[in-house]
Amino acid sequence: MAKKPLNFILFNPDEMRAESLGCYGHPVAQTPHIDRLAAEGVRFDQCHVQHTVCSPSRCSFMTGWYPHVSGHRTLWHLLRPHEPNLLKYMKRAGYDVAWWGKNDLLATESFADSVSEVNVRRSEGPTFTKRACNPYSLDDPRYYSFLNDPPEGPAEAHHDYRSVQGAIDFLGTNPENPFLLYLPISFPHCPFRAPQPWHDSIDPDTLPPLRPAELANKPDYFQLIRKNRRLDELDQSFLRKINAVYLGMIGFVDYMLGKLLEALEESGHADDTVILFFSDHGDWAGDFGLVEKWPSGLDDCLTRIPMIVRLPKGAKGHVVNEPIECQDLMATVLELAGVEAEHTHFSRSLVPQLHGASGDPDRAIFAEGGYDTHEPNASEYWDGRPAFASKPEAIYYPKIMQQGENPESVERAVMIRTMTHKLVRRRQGVCELYELGTDPQELNNRYGDPALATVQHELEQRLLNWYLQTSDVVPHNDDPRG
C-alpha cells in the first residue's frame, strides 16, 4: 500500500525577528501558540535569511539560490516562468498549492505554473471602522518613525486575518488531494500598529534594554537613517514604545496561528501535515535607534528569524543550536514530499534535524544585500518608483532621498557567520567583525583588530571560496550545438 503523502503549511510572517518571540528567549513576548508549536516540533535557534529585503529573501528560500546567483537582489525582480521554485515543483508533483496573502515572490506570469488557487490579500469580509493612520504632523520628528494609531474594529477586519481564514475555510472542505498552503502574511511589517488589544498589550517599561544608538565604528547609514528619519530627535521612551507595539503585532500573528492550528486539528489533518513557521527577515524595531530595515543591513536582528517545524512523528521540543539558512526549507520540503529538484541549488535538507539530530557546528551561513552605484534599476525607491513615495509626506520618502543622494550608503555587502564569529564585508564602507560569544548584540566592531587577525583572514577566505562556488549555476538541460 502506497504511503500517504504529507501535506504542508508554510506560515510566513513578514519582518519577524527571532529574538522577539517567547520560545527564543524574549522575557515579555506574548506568543503562546508559537511557543507551543516549538514544543511540539523542532526550533532552529540560529536560522538566518539570505537577504534582509522581502523579495530577494523569498526568491532565495523558494529556489535554494543565494540572491546573487540569478540577479534576485532587488524588490523589482521576481521569479519568472523559466526559473525553478518550490511551489512549482509541488504543483507538478500533484499537490494543490493554495496561496493566501501578499506577493513578493512571483512575477505575474509565473502564478499559473506554480499555484492552484491564488488569493492575494483577500478583500471580502468585515472592515475597520477606522483604519490605522499616522497620528503625527509632517513637521513632528515622530512622523517618519512608522508608529501609527491602531485601527478601530474587530481583528477579523484585518487582511491578514482574512488570509488565515481563507486557509481555515480550505481545510474545512476536507481536501482530497495532497496540499501545500502558503500563507505569506504582512504582519509584523511596519508601520507599527495592531488591532486592539494587541496594540497596547506590552508595557514598554517591562522591555529589556534596546541596543544603543551611538556606537563607534558602525556603517555610515546608521546615522544617515537616524538623521533623515529624524529618529535622532526621539528619546528612548518613544523607541521602546515602537518595540512594544512591534511585540504586540507579533502577538496578533500568534493569535492567528492559534486559530489555524485549531482548525487543522478539527480538520483531521494534524497528523499528516507539516507546519513550517518562518519569516523573510527581521526589523530593528528601535534597536540601534533605528526602525524597519536597510537593503545592506546585516545585523542579527535583521537576519536571524524564527524557523520552527512540526513534523508528524518527528522530534518534539528539539532545539538545533547550529546555524542554518532560511533557504534550507526548499530542500527540506522536497525531501519530505519525495520530490526531486531538477536544478542546481544550495539548500540543505533539515530532515535529520526534524528527527532529533544536531546540526553542523562547522557550517558557515551567508547573507548579502545592497546595490552597486552603476545599477539604478536595482535601488528600492529612487527614480520615482513607486511614485507615491517620492513626496515628503510619504513615509518612505527618507529612504528615497537617502538612496538617491547617498547611494554609497546602500552599497553591496556580504556576510559570513559561524557559531563564534560574524564578518560583514563592504567594498568601500565600514566592514564589521564580531566575536559572538562575548558580544552577541554586535556592539563592538572588531574589524581590523590584531587580536582577531587570524579569524578575520579565515573568514575572508571562506567568503571568497563561497563566491567562487555559488557565482552562478549551470542548467541541467543542454542545447544542441548543430
CSV table of C-alpha atoms in Angstrom, one decimal, residues 26-396:
chain,number,residue,atom,x,y,z
A,26,HIS,CA,12.2,37.2,25.0
A,27,PRO,CA,11.0,37.8,28.6
A,28,VAL,CA,7.7,39.5,27.9
A,29,ALA,CA,6.6,38.4,24.4
A,30,GLN,CA,3.1,37.0,24.3
A,31,THR,CA,3.5,34.1,21.9
A,32,PRO,CA,1.8,31.0,23.4
A,33,HIS,CA,0.8,29.4,20.2
A,34,ILE,CA,4.2,29.8,18.5
A,35,ASP,CA,5.8,28.6,21.7
A,36,ARG,CA,3.5,25.6,21.7
A,37,LEU,CA,4.5,24.8,18.1
A,38,ALA,CA,8.1,24.9,19.1
A,39,ALA,CA,7.4,22.5,22.0
A,40,GLU,CA,5.7,20.1,19.6
A,41,GLY,CA,8.3,20.3,16.9
A,42,VAL,CA,11.8,21.5,16.2
A,43,ARG,CA,13.1,25.0,16.8
A,44,PHE,CA,16.2,26.2,14.9
A,45,ASP,CA,17.9,28.7,17.1
A,46,GLN,CA,20.2,30.2,14.5
A,47,CYS,CA,18.3,30.4,11.2
A,48,HIS,CA,19.4,33.4,9.1
A,49,VAL,CA,17.9,34.7,5.9
A,50,GLN,CA,20.0,35.3,2.7
A,51,HIS,CA,18.8,38.9,2.3
A,52,THR,CA,17.1,41.4,4.5
A,53,VAL,CA,14.5,42.7,2.0
A,54,CYS,CA,11.3,40.9,1.2
A,55,SER,CA,11.6,39.9,-2.5
A,56,PRO,CA,15.2,38.8,-2.6
A,57,SER,CA,14.8,36.7,0.6
A,58,ARG,CA,11.7,35.0,-0.7
A,59,CYS,CA,13.2,34.3,-4.1
A,60,SER,CA,16.1,32.7,-2.2
A,61,PHE,CA,14.1,30.4,0.1
A,62,MET,CA,11.9,29.2,-2.7
A,63,THR,CA,14.8,28.3,-5.0
A,64,GLY,CA,17.7,27.5,-2.8
A,65,TRP,CA,19.7,30.2,-4.7
A,66,TYR,CA,21.6,33.0,-3.0
A,67,PRO,CA,20.3,36.3,-4.3
A,68,HIS,CA,23.4,37.0,-6.5
A,69,VAL,CA,23.1,33.6,-8.3
A,70,SER,CA,20.4,34.8,-10.7
A,71,GLY,CA,20.1,38.5,-10.1
A,72,HIS,CA,17.3,38.4,-7.5
A,73,ARG,CA,18.8,41.2,-5.3
A,74,THR,CA,16.0,43.7,-5.6
A,75,LEU,CA,12.4,44.4,-4.9
A,76,TRP,CA,11.6,44.6,-8.6
A,77,HIS,CA,12.9,41.2,-9.9
A,78,LEU,CA,10.7,38.3,-9.0
A,79,LEU,CA,10.8,34.7,-10.1
A,80,ARG,CA,9.9,34.3,-13.8
A,81,PRO,CA,8.3,31.4,-15.6
A,82,HIS,CA,11.6,29.9,-16.8
A,83,GLU,CA,13.0,29.8,-13.2
A,84,PRO,CA,12.5,27.0,-10.7
A,85,ASN,CA,10.7,27.3,-7.4
A,86,LEU,CA,9.4,25.1,-4.6
A,87,LEU,CA,5.7,25.8,-5.3
A,88,LYS,CA,6.1,24.9,-9.0
A,89,TYR,CA,7.8,21.6,-8.0
A,90,MET,CA,5.0,20.8,-5.6
A,91,LYS,CA,2.2,21.6,-8.1
A,92,ARG,CA,3.8,19.4,-10.8
A,93,ALA,CA,4.0,16.6,-8.2
A,94,GLY,CA,0.2,16.7,-7.8
A,95,TYR,CA,-0.2,19.0,-4.9
A,96,ASP,CA,-2.9,21.6,-4.6
A,97,VAL,CA,-0.9,24.7,-4.0
A,98,ALA,CA,-3.1,27.4,-2.3
A,99,TRP,CA,-1.9,30.9,-1.6
A,100,TRP,CA,-3.4,33.4,0.8
A,101,GLY,CA,-1.5,36.7,1.5
A,102,LYS,CA,0.9,39.1,-0.1
A,103,ASN,CA,3.1,38.6,-3.1
A,104,ASP,CA,6.8,39.5,-3.1
A,105,LEU,CA,7.8,36.3,-4.8
A,106,LEU,CA,6.4,35.5,-8.3
A,107,ALA,CA,6.2,37.6,-11.4
A,108,THR,CA,2.6,37.8,-12.6
A,109,GLU,CA,3.1,35.3,-15.4
A,110,SER,CA,4.6,32.7,-13.0
A,111,PHE,CA,1.5,32.0,-11.0
A,112,ALA,CA,-0.2,29.7,-13.5
A,113,ASP,CA,2.6,27.0,-13.3
A,114,SER,CA,3.2,27.4,-9.5
A,115,VAL,CA,-0.2,28.0,-7.7
A,116,SER,CA,-3.5,26.3,-8.0
A,117,GLU,CA,-5.5,28.9,-6.0
A,118,VAL,CA,-4.4,32.4,-5.6
A,119,ASN,CA,-5.9,34.8,-3.0
A,120,VAL,CA,-3.5,37.7,-2.7
A,121,ARG,CA,-4.8,39.7,0.3
A,122,ARG,CA,-8.4,38.5,0.5
A,123,SER,CA,-10.7,41.6,0.4
A,124,GLU,CA,-14.0,40.2,1.3
A,125,GLY,CA,-15.2,40.3,4.9
A,126,PRO,CA,-15.6,43.0,7.6
A,127,THR,CA,-13.8,46.3,7.5
A,128,PHE,CA,-12.3,48.5,10.2
A,129,THR,CA,-14.4,51.5,11.3
A,130,LYS,CA,-11.2,53.5,11.4
A,131,ARG,CA,-8.0,52.3,9.7
A,132,ALA,CA,-4.6,52.8,11.2
A,133,CYS,CA,-3.1,56.2,10.3
A,134,ASN,CA,-0.1,58.3,11.1
A,135,PRO,CA,-1.0,60.4,14.2
A,136,TYR,CA,1.8,63.0,13.8
A,137,SER,CA,2.1,66.0,11.5
A,138,LEU,CA,4.8,66.2,8.9
A,139,ASP,CA,6.8,68.7,11.0
A,140,ASP,CA,6.8,66.4,14.0
A,141,PRO,CA,10.0,64.4,14.4
A,142,ARG,CA,7.8,61.3,15.1
A,143,TYR,CA,6.2,61.5,11.7
A,144,TYR,CA,8.7,59.2,10.0
A,145,SER,CA,9.0,56.7,12.9
A,146,PHE,CA,6.4,54.3,11.4
A,147,LEU,CA,4.5,54.3,14.7
A,148,ASN,CA,0.8,54.6,13.8
A,149,ASP,CA,-2.5,54.6,15.7
A,150,PRO,CA,-4.2,51.2,16.0
A,151,PRO,CA,-7.2,50.6,13.6
A,152,GLU,CA,-10.6,50.5,15.2
A,153,GLY,CA,-12.7,47.4,14.7
A,154,PRO,CA,-12.5,43.6,15.1
A,155,ALA,CA,-9.5,41.5,14.4
A,156,GLU,CA,-11.5,39.8,11.7
A,157,ALA,CA,-11.3,43.0,9.7
A,158,HIS,CA,-7.6,42.7,9.2
A,159,HIS,CA,-6.5,41.5,5.8
A,160,ASP,CA,-4.0,39.0,7.4
A,161,TYR,CA,-6.9,37.5,9.5
A,162,ARG,CA,-8.9,37.1,6.3
A,163,SER,CA,-6.0,35.4,4.6
A,164,VAL,CA,-5.7,32.9,7.5
A,165,GLN,CA,-9.4,32.5,7.4
A,166,GLY,CA,-9.1,31.5,3.8
A,167,ALA,CA,-6.8,28.7,4.7
A,168,ILE,CA,-9.1,27.7,7.5
A,169,ASP,CA,-12.0,27.5,5.1
A,170,PHE,CA,-9.9,25.4,2.7
A,171,LEU,CA,-9.1,22.9,5.5
A,172,GLY,CA,-12.8,22.7,6.2
A,173,THR,CA,-13.5,21.4,2.6
A,174,ASN,CA,-11.8,18.1,3.5
A,175,PRO,CA,-9.4,18.3,0.6
A,176,GLU,CA,-8.8,15.1,-1.3
A,177,ASN,CA,-5.5,15.8,-2.9
A,178,PRO,CA,-2.3,16.5,-1.0
A,179,PHE,CA,-1.9,20.2,-0.4
A,180,LEU,CA,0.5,22.9,0.3
A,181,LEU,CA,-0.9,26.1,1.9
A,182,TYR,CA,1.3,29.1,1.5
A,183,LEU,CA,0.5,32.0,3.9
A,184,PRO,CA,2.7,35.0,3.4
A,185,ILE,CA,1.0,37.4,5.7
A,186,SER,CA,2.0,41.1,6.1
A,187,PHE,CA,2.5,41.4,9.9
A,188,PRO,CA,4.6,42.4,11.8
A,189,HIS,CA,5.9,44.5,8.9
A,190,CYS,CA,5.8,48.2,9.8
A,191,PRO,CA,4.1,50.6,10.1
A,192,PHE,CA,3.9,49.7,13.8
A,193,ARG,CA,0.2,49.2,14.6
A,194,ALA,CA,-2.1,46.4,15.5
A,195,PRO,CA,-5.8,45.9,16.3
A,196,GLN,CA,-6.6,46.2,20.0
A,197,PRO,CA,-5.9,44.7,22.5
A,198,TRP,CA,-2.6,43.7,20.8
A,199,HIS,CA,-1.5,47.3,20.1
A,200,ASP,CA,-1.2,48.2,23.8
A,201,SER,CA,-0.7,44.7,25.1
A,202,ILE,CA,3.0,45.1,26.1
A,203,ASP,CA,4.1,47.7,28.6
A,204,PRO,CA,7.3,49.5,27.3
A,205,ASP,CA,8.6,49.7,30.8
A,206,THR,CA,8.9,45.9,31.0
A,207,LEU,CA,11.1,45.6,28.0
A,208,PRO,CA,14.8,44.7,28.2
A,209,PRO,CA,17.2,47.5,27.2
A,210,LEU,CA,17.4,48.3,23.4
A,211,ARG,CA,20.7,48.2,21.6
A,212,PRO,CA,22.2,51.7,22.0
A,213,ALA,CA,22.2,54.1,19.1
A,214,GLU,CA,25.5,55.9,19.5
A,215,LEU,CA,28.1,53.2,18.8
A,216,ALA,CA,31.5,53.7,17.2
A,217,ASN,CA,32.6,52.1,14.0
A,218,LYS,CA,29.2,51.3,12.6
A,219,PRO,CA,28.3,51.8,8.9
A,220,ASP,CA,27.5,55.3,7.9
A,221,TYR,CA,23.9,54.5,7.0
A,222,PHE,CA,23.1,54.1,10.7
A,223,GLN,CA,23.5,57.8,11.3
A,224,LEU,CA,22.1,58.8,7.9
A,225,ILE,CA,18.9,56.9,8.5
A,226,ARG,CA,18.6,58.3,12.0
A,227,LYS,CA,19.1,61.8,10.7
A,228,ASN,CA,16.8,61.5,7.6
A,229,ARG,CA,14.0,59.9,9.6
A,230,ARG,CA,14.6,62.4,12.5
A,231,LEU,CA,15.0,59.4,14.7
A,232,ASP,CA,17.9,61.1,16.4
A,233,GLU,CA,15.4,63.6,17.9
A,234,LEU,CA,13.4,60.8,19.6
A,235,ASP,CA,14.0,59.7,23.2
A,236,GLN,CA,14.4,56.1,24.4
A,237,SER,CA,10.8,56.0,25.8
A,238,PHE,CA,9.4,56.6,22.3
A,239,LEU,CA,11.7,53.9,20.8
A,240,ARG,CA,10.6,51.5,23.5
A,241,LYS,CA,7.0,52.1,22.6
A,242,ILE,CA,7.8,51.2,19.0
A,243,ASN,CA,9.4,48.0,20.2
A,244,ALA,CA,6.4,47.3,22.4
A,245,VAL,CA,3.9,47.7,19.6
A,246,TYR,CA,6.1,45.5,17.3
A,247,LEU,CA,5.8,42.8,20.0
A,248,GLY,CA,2.0,43.4,20.0
A,249,MET,CA,1.9,42.9,16.3
A,250,ILE,CA,3.7,39.6,16.8
A,251,GLY,CA,1.1,38.7,19.4
A,252,PHE,CA,-1.6,39.2,16.8
A,253,VAL,CA,0.3,36.9,14.4
A,254,ASP,CA,0.4,34.4,17.3
A,255,TYR,CA,-3.4,34.7,17.7
A,256,MET,CA,-3.9,34.0,14.0
A,257,LEU,CA,-1.6,31.0,14.2
A,258,GLY,CA,-3.6,29.6,17.1
A,259,LYS,CA,-6.8,29.8,15.0
A,260,LEU,CA,-5.1,27.9,12.2
A,261,LEU,CA,-3.7,25.2,14.5
A,262,GLU,CA,-7.2,24.8,16.0
A,263,ALA,CA,-8.7,24.4,12.5
A,264,LEU,CA,-6.1,21.9,11.5
A,265,GLU,CA,-6.9,19.7,14.5
A,266,GLU,CA,-10.6,19.9,13.6
A,267,SER,CA,-10.0,19.0,10.0
A,268,GLY,CA,-8.3,15.7,10.9
A,269,HIS,CA,-5.1,16.7,9.0
A,270,ALA,CA,-2.9,17.5,12.0
A,271,ASP,CA,-1.3,14.0,11.8
A,272,ASP,CA,-0.4,14.3,8.1
A,273,THR,CA,0.5,17.9,7.8
A,274,VAL,CA,4.0,19.5,8.2
A,275,ILE,CA,3.9,23.1,9.6
A,276,LEU,CA,6.8,25.4,8.8
A,277,PHE,CA,6.7,28.7,10.7
A,278,PHE,CA,9.4,31.2,9.5
A,279,SER,CA,9.9,34.8,8.3
A,280,ASP,CA,11.7,36.5,5.5
A,281,HIS,CA,13.8,38.9,7.6
A,282,GLY,CA,13.6,40.9,10.8
A,283,ASP,CA,13.3,44.6,11.9
A,284,TRP,CA,15.4,46.9,14.0
A,285,ALA,CA,12.2,47.9,15.9
A,286,GLY,CA,14.0,50.6,17.9
A,287,ASP,CA,17.3,48.8,18.3
A,288,PHE,CA,20.4,51.0,17.4
A,289,GLY,CA,17.9,53.9,17.4
A,290,LEU,CA,16.6,52.6,14.1
A,291,VAL,CA,13.3,51.3,12.6
A,292,GLU,CA,12.4,49.0,9.7
A,293,LYS,CA,15.5,47.5,7.9
A,294,TRP,CA,18.0,48.5,5.2
A,295,PRO,CA,18.9,46.7,2.0
A,296,SER,CA,22.6,46.3,3.0
A,297,GLY,CA,21.9,45.9,6.8
A,298,LEU,CA,23.1,42.6,8.0
A,299,ASP,CA,22.7,42.9,11.8
A,300,ASP,CA,21.4,39.8,13.6
A,301,CYS,CA,18.1,41.5,14.4
A,302,LEU,CA,17.6,41.7,10.7
A,303,THR,CA,19.0,38.3,9.5
A,304,ARG,CA,18.0,36.0,12.4
A,305,ILE,CA,14.5,34.7,12.0
A,306,PRO,CA,12.3,32.0,13.7
A,307,MET,CA,12.3,28.7,12.0
A,308,ILE,CA,10.0,26.2,13.7
A,309,VAL,CA,8.9,22.9,12.0
A,310,ARG,CA,6.4,20.5,13.3
A,311,LEU,CA,6.6,17.1,11.5
A,312,PRO,CA,4.1,14.4,12.3
A,313,LYS,CA,6.1,11.7,14.2
A,314,GLY,CA,9.1,13.9,14.3
A,315,ALA,CA,11.1,15.1,17.2
A,316,LYS,CA,9.3,17.2,19.9
A,317,GLY,CA,10.9,20.1,21.8
A,318,HIS,CA,14.2,19.6,20.0
A,319,VAL,CA,16.4,22.7,19.6
A,320,VAL,CA,19.0,22.9,16.9
A,321,ASN,CA,21.7,25.4,18.0
A,322,GLU,CA,23.9,25.1,15.0
A,323,PRO,CA,23.4,27.7,12.2
A,324,ILE,CA,21.2,27.1,9.2
A,325,GLU,CA,19.9,29.2,6.3
A,326,CYS,CA,16.3,30.0,5.6
A,327,GLN,CA,16.7,28.6,2.0
A,328,ASP,CA,17.2,25.2,3.6
A,329,LEU,CA,13.4,24.9,3.7
A,330,MET,CA,13.2,24.2,0.0
A,331,ALA,CA,15.3,21.0,0.1
A,332,THR,CA,13.6,20.0,3.4
A,333,VAL,CA,10.1,20.2,1.9
A,334,LEU,CA,11.1,18.5,-1.3
A,335,GLU,CA,12.6,15.6,0.6
A,336,LEU,CA,9.6,15.2,2.9
A,337,ALA,CA,7.3,15.2,-0.2
A,338,GLY,CA,9.5,12.7,-2.1
A,339,VAL,CA,10.1,15.2,-4.9
A,340,GLU,CA,13.5,15.6,-6.6
A,341,ALA,CA,14.8,19.1,-7.5
A,342,GLU,CA,15.8,19.5,-11.2
A,343,HIS,CA,18.1,22.4,-10.8
A,344,THR,CA,21.4,23.1,-9.1
A,345,HIS,CA,20.8,24.8,-5.7
A,346,PHE,CA,22.5,25.4,-2.4
A,347,SER,CA,19.7,24.4,0.0
A,348,ARG,CA,20.4,21.7,2.6
A,349,SER,CA,17.8,19.3,3.9
A,350,LEU,CA,16.9,19.6,7.5
A,351,VAL,CA,15.1,16.3,7.7
A,352,PRO,CA,17.7,14.7,10.0
A,353,GLN,CA,17.3,17.5,12.5
A,354,LEU,CA,13.5,17.1,12.4
A,355,HIS,CA,14.1,13.6,13.7
A,356,GLY,CA,16.3,14.8,16.5
A,357,ALA,CA,19.8,15.1,15.0
A,358,SER,CA,22.1,18.0,15.7
A,359,GLY,CA,23.2,20.4,13.1
A,360,ASP,CA,26.7,21.1,11.6
A,361,PRO,CA,28.8,23.0,14.1
A,362,ASP,CA,31.4,23.9,11.4
A,363,ARG,CA,28.9,25.3,9.0
A,364,ALA,CA,29.1,28.9,7.9
A,365,ILE,CA,26.0,30.7,6.7
A,366,PHE,CA,25.8,33.7,4.3
A,367,ALA,CA,23.7,36.7,3.6
A,368,GLU,CA,24.0,39.7,1.2
A,369,GLY,CA,22.4,42.9,0.2
A,370,GLY,CA,22.7,46.4,-1.3
A,371,TYR,CA,23.3,47.6,-4.8
A,372,ASP,CA,26.1,49.0,-6.9
A,373,THR,CA,26.0,52.6,-7.9
A,374,HIS,CA,26.0,51.6,-11.6
A,375,GLU,CA,22.7,49.8,-11.3
A,376,PRO,CA,19.9,52.4,-10.6
A,377,ASN,CA,17.4,49.9,-11.8
A,378,ALA,CA,18.0,48.0,-8.6
A,379,SER,CA,17.5,50.7,-6.0
A,380,GLU,CA,14.4,50.4,-3.9
A,381,TYR,CA,12.6,53.7,-4.3
A,382,TRP,CA,14.7,56.2,-6.1
A,383,ASP,CA,13.7,57.5,-9.6
A,384,GLY,CA,10.1,57.7,-8.6
A,385,ARG,CA,9.4,54.0,-8.1
A,386,PRO,CA,6.9,53.8,-6.6
A,387,ALA,CA,5.9,57.4,-7.5
A,388,PHE,CA,3.8,57.9,-4.3
A,389,ALA,CA,6.9,57.5,-2.2
A,390,SER,CA,8.8,60.4,-3.9
A,391,LYS,CA,6.8,63.1,-1.9
A,392,PRO,CA,7.9,64.3,1.5
A,393,GLU,CA,4.6,63.2,3.1
A,394,ALA,CA,5.2,59.6,2.1
A,395,ILE,CA,6.5,57.5,4.9
A,396,TYR,CA,9.2,56.0,2.7
